[in-house]
Amino acid sequence: MYIEQAYGKKFGIEKYIPIPAVFFILMLLNFLAVKMLDLDVEQILKEEVARKGQNRVFFETLLPLVIFFFVLIAWVKYFHKQSIRSLTTARPKIDWGRIGFAFGLWGFVTAALIVIAYITQPENYELNFNPRQFAILAVLAVIMVPLQTSFEEYLFRGYLMQGIGIATRSRLVPLIVTSVLFGVLHIANPEVGKLGMILLVYYIGTGFFLGIVTLMDEGLELALGFHAANNLITALLITSDWSAFQTPSVLKDLSEPSAGFDILLPVFVVFPILLFIFSKKYKWHGWKEKLTGRIVLNDTESNNLTNHD
């Protein structure tokens, strides 16, 4: 099983503290700086883009998370003595077909929704396409976005899901904790500052969706593909003055954003449909046990784990 396989002779709860602690402290300091200094994140982004250019700002925005990705992978391999395969999936090997299917499905849906919005409300968009700048963006995005999104998936749906699951002997506890943490992680995003805290419903809802997918499918592959498609297609096709990704994308959204039904639609309509599609394609069963069941370790493993608690 996906969570249980992280436990072995080298398991230690204390090993799970440093990486998340450093990451969350940095995120907290960033949030507190914005609030306590009353910083205008949107204006700061505009000034940075004017001074450095969109592609450089995009690169600098993603770089810390890309670095964290490699740090996390190295930490798991050398400190936990755990294979990357076991952090990724319960299958004998990583299923790249699953990653590709989720990427293709959500990439198509995301692109289609952007095109429909542009066709039906052209006054809200302007063509932002610059061949040279877009080519540079495409190279940066294809390389860096999957690393950025993979770090978030490996940290939340992988590393913390497994660690918290084994520590609590529960599947439900890590699902709730990682989903809420994932949502709160985005609290400093400029989109939240523009639309308000209601946007956290979307981020936390996305966390629950990806957590459910991971537990039901016994691996990260579908979550990795979905998250990469979501961020990559968005970065390439559309940007705005108030979004986290400032890119020389194909389109620029000129509309004044508002927190409405479109925030709740993905969480309560689109994500359940995707869960249905995934469940039928990959023949999921045992929903209650996989989402709320107890983590059962054999006697030797339980005794060893107790010694680490």
PDB file of N, CA, C and O in Angstrom, residues 273-300:
ATOM      1  N   ILE A 273     -16.405  15.105 -11.142  1.00  0.00           N
ATOM      2  CA  ILE A 273     -16.468  14.469 -12.467  1.00  0.00           C
ATOM      3  C   ILE A 273     -15.137  13.800 -12.797  1.00  0.00           C
ATOM      4  O   ILE A 273     -15.091  12.675 -13.319  1.00  0.00           O
ATOM      5  N   LEU A 274     -14.029  14.483 -12.503  1.00  0.00           N
ATOM      6  CA  LEU A 274     -12.711  13.897 -12.749  1.00  0.00           C
ATOM      7  C   LEU A 274     -12.490  12.647 -11.896  1.00  0.00           C
ATOM      8  O   LEU A 274     -11.930  11.653 -12.375  1.00  0.00           O
ATOM      9  N   LEU A 275     -12.946  12.690 -10.635  1.00  0.00           N
ATOM     10  CA  LEU A 275     -12.833  11.510  -9.788  1.00  0.00           C
ATOM     11  C   LEU A 275     -13.604  10.333 -10.388  1.00  0.00           C
ATOM     12  O   LEU A 275     -13.141   9.180 -10.348  1.00  0.00           O
ATOM     13  N   PHE A 276     -14.771  10.627 -10.942  1.00  0.00           N
ATOM     14  CA  PHE A 276     -15.574   9.575 -11.584  1.00  0.00           C
ATOM     15  C   PHE A 276     -14.835   8.985 -12.782  1.00  0.00           C
ATOM     16  O   PHE A 276     -14.777   7.763 -12.956  1.00  0.00           O
ATOM     17  N   ILE A 277     -14.251   9.855 -13.610  1.00  0.00           N
ATOM     18  CA  ILE A 277     -13.503   9.399 -14.794  1.00  0.00           C
ATOM     19  C   ILE A 277     -12.315   8.536 -14.383  1.00  0.00           C
ATOM     20  O   ILE A 277     -12.099   7.440 -14.920  1.00  0.00           O
ATOM     21  N   PHE A 278     -11.543   9.019 -13.422  1.00  0.00           N
ATOM     22  CA  PHE A 278     -10.379   8.261 -12.966  1.00  0.00           C
ATOM     23  C   PHE A 278     -10.802   6.925 -12.357  1.00  0.00           C
ATOM     24  O   PHE A 278     -10.159   5.889 -12.579  1.00  0.00           O
ATOM     25  N   SER A 279     -11.876   6.950 -11.569  1.00  0.00           N
ATOM     26  CA  SER A 279     -12.304   5.724 -10.890  1.00  0.00           C
ATOM     27  C   SER A 279     -12.745   4.658 -11.882  1.00  0.00           C
ATOM     28  O   SER A 279     -12.500   3.463 -11.671  1.00  0.00           O
ATOM     29  N   LYS A 280     -13.401   5.069 -12.961  1.00  0.00           N
ATOM     30  CA  LYS A 280     -13.842   4.111 -13.967  1.00  0.00           C
ATOM     31  C   LYS A 280     -12.668   3.593 -14.786  1.00  0.00           C
ATOM     32  O   LYS A 280     -12.578   2.394 -15.086  1.00  0.00           O
ATOM     33  N   LYS A 281     -11.767   4.479 -15.165  1.00  0.00           N
ATOM     34  CA  LYS A 281     -10.624   4.074 -15.990  1.00  0.00           C
ATOM     35  C   LYS A 281      -9.691   3.145 -15.231  1.00  0.00           C
ATOM     36  O   LYS A 281      -9.189   2.154 -15.790  1.00  0.00           O
ATOM     37  N   TYR A 282      -9.454   3.452 -13.951  1.00  0.00           N
ATOM     38  CA  TYR A 282      -8.476   2.670 -13.183  1.00  0.00           C
ATOM     39  C   TYR A 282      -9.114   1.719 -12.176  1.00  0.00           C
ATOM     40  O   TYR A 282      -8.434   1.173 -11.322  1.00  0.00           O
ATOM     41  N   LYS A 283     -10.457   1.563 -12.292  1.00  0.00           N
ATOM     42  CA  LYS A 283     -11.190   0.550 -11.524  1.00  0.00           C
ATOM     43  C   LYS A 283     -10.933   0.658 -10.023  1.00  0.00           C
ATOM     44  O   LYS A 283     -10.571  -0.310  -9.353  1.00  0.00           O
ATOM     45  N   TRP A 284     -11.150   1.838  -9.487  1.00  0.00           N
ATOM     46  CA  TRP A 284     -10.984   2.042  -8.047  1.00  0.00           C
ATOM     47  C   TRP A 284     -12.099   1.337  -7.284  1.00  0.00           C
ATOM     48  O   TRP A 284     -13.242   1.274  -7.727  1.00  0.00           O
ATOM     49  N   HIS A 285     -11.780   0.855  -6.123  1.00  0.00           N
ATOM     50  CA  HIS A 285     -12.782   0.252  -5.245  1.00  0.00           C
ATOM     51  C   HIS A 285     -12.307   0.396  -3.808  1.00  0.00           C
ATOM     52  O   HIS A 285     -11.156   0.757  -3.544  1.00  0.00           O
ATOM     53  N   GLY A 286     -13.191   0.119  -2.864  1.00  0.00           N
ATOM     54  CA  GLY A 286     -12.836   0.223  -1.453  1.00  0.00           C
ATOM     55  C   GLY A 286     -12.602   1.656  -1.011  1.00  0.00           C
ATOM     56  O   GLY A 286     -11.637   1.940  -0.289  1.00  0.00           O
ATOM     57  N   TRP A 287     -13.498   2.557  -1.388  1.00  0.00           N
ATOM     58  CA  TRP A 287     -13.318   3.981  -1.094  1.00  0.00           C
ATOM     59  C   TRP A 287     -13.208   4.242   0.407  1.00  0.00           C
ATOM     60  O   TRP A 287     -12.324   4.991   0.849  1.00  0.00           O
ATOM     61  N   LYS A 288     -14.087   3.660   1.192  1.00  0.00           N
ATOM     62  CA  LYS A 288     -14.093   3.927   2.633  1.00  0.00           C
ATOM     63  C   LYS A 288     -12.794   3.494   3.278  1.00  0.00           C
ATOM     64  O   LYS A 288     -12.186   4.234   4.078  1.00  0.00           O
ATOM     65  N   GLU A 289     -12.332   2.310   2.938  1.00  0.00           N
ATOM     66  CA  GLU A 289     -11.107   1.789   3.534  1.00  0.00           C
ATOM     67  C   GLU A 289      -9.890   2.614   3.105  1.00  0.00           C
ATOM     68  O   GLU A 289      -9.030   2.952   3.926  1.00  0.00           O
ATOM     69  N   LYS A 290      -9.814   2.969   1.824  1.00  0.00           N
ATOM     70  CA  LYS A 290      -8.645   3.687   1.317  1.00  0.00           C
ATOM     71  C   LYS A 290      -8.588   5.138   1.793  1.00  0.00           C
ATOM     72  O   LYS A 290      -7.506   5.719   1.871  1.00  0.00           O
ATOM     73  N   LEU A 291      -9.737   5.721   2.096  1.00  0.00           N
ATOM     74  CA  LEU A 291      -9.758   7.121   2.515  1.00  0.00           C
ATOM     75  C   LEU A 291      -9.837   7.300   4.029  1.00  0.00           C
ATOM     76  O   LEU A 291      -9.377   8.323   4.549  1.00  0.00           O
ATOM     77  N   THR A 292     -10.424   6.347   4.739  1.00  0.00           N
ATOM     78  CA  THR A 292     -10.616   6.524   6.182  1.00  0.00           C
ATOM     79  C   THR A 292     -10.087   5.362   7.013  1.00  0.00           C
ATOM     80  O   THR A 292     -10.141   5.413   8.239  1.00  0.00           O
ATOM     81  N   GLY A 293      -9.590   4.313   6.359  1.00  0.00           N
ATOM     82  CA  GLY A 293      -9.149   3.132   7.087  1.00  0.00           C
ATOM     83  C   GLY A 293      -7.885   3.361   7.900  1.00  0.00           C
ATOM     84  O   GLY A 293      -7.143   4.333   7.698  1.00  0.00           O
ATOM     85  N   ARG A 294      -7.633   2.464   8.829  1.00  0.00           N
ATOM     86  CA  ARG A 294      -6.446   2.535   9.665  1.00  0.00           C
ATOM     87  C   ARG A 294      -5.231   1.992   8.923  1.00  0.00           C
ATOM     88  O   ARG A 294      -5.347   1.119   8.058  1.00  0.00           O
ATOM     89  N   ILE A 295      -4.066   2.522   9.257  1.00  0.00           N
ATOM     90  CA  ILE A 295      -2.811   1.996   8.735  1.00  0.00           C
ATOM     91  C   ILE A 295      -2.397   0.843   9.641  1.00  0.00           C
ATOM     92  O   ILE A 295      -2.212   1.023  10.847  1.00  0.00           O
ATOM     93  N   VAL A 296      -2.279  -0.330   9.073  1.00  0.00           N
ATOM     94  CA  VAL A 296      -1.938  -1.512   9.855  1.00  0.00           C
ATOM     95  C   VAL A 296      -0.509  -1.935   9.528  1.00  0.00           C
ATOM     96  O   VAL A 296      -0.185  -2.236   8.382  1.00  0.00           O
ATOM     97  N   LEU A 297       0.341  -1.951  10.565  1.00  0.00           N
ATOM     98  CA  LEU A 297       1.718  -2.412  10.420  1.00  0.00           C
ATOM     99  C   LEU A 297       1.848  -3.749  11.138  1.00  0.00           C
ATOM    100  O   LEU A 297       1.103  -4.032  12.079  1.00  0.00           O
ATOM    101  N   ASN A 298       2.793  -4.578  10.697  1.00  0.00           N
ATOM    102  CA  ASN A 298       2.967  -5.841  11.417  1.00  0.00           C
ATOM    103  C   ASN A 298       3.606  -5.575  12.772  1.00  0.00           C
ATOM    104  O   ASN A 298       4.053  -4.474  13.067  1.00  0.00           O
ATOM    105  N   ASP A 299       3.660  -6.588  13.610  1.00  0.00           N
ATOM    106  CA  ASP A 299       4.106  -6.406  15.000  1.00  0.00           C
ATOM    107  C   ASP A 299       5.507  -5.812  15.088  1.00  0.00           C
ATOM    108  O   ASP A 299       5.771  -4.919  15.889  1.00  0.00           O
ATOM    109  N   THR A 300       6.419  -6.296  14.260  1.00  0.00           N
ATOM    110  CA  THR A 300       7.794  -5.804  14.307  1.00  0.00           C
ATOM    111  C   THR A 300       7.853  -4.344  13.933  1.00  0.00           C
ATOM    112  O   THR A 300       8.504  -3.515  14.576  1.00  0.00           O
TER     113      THR A 300
END
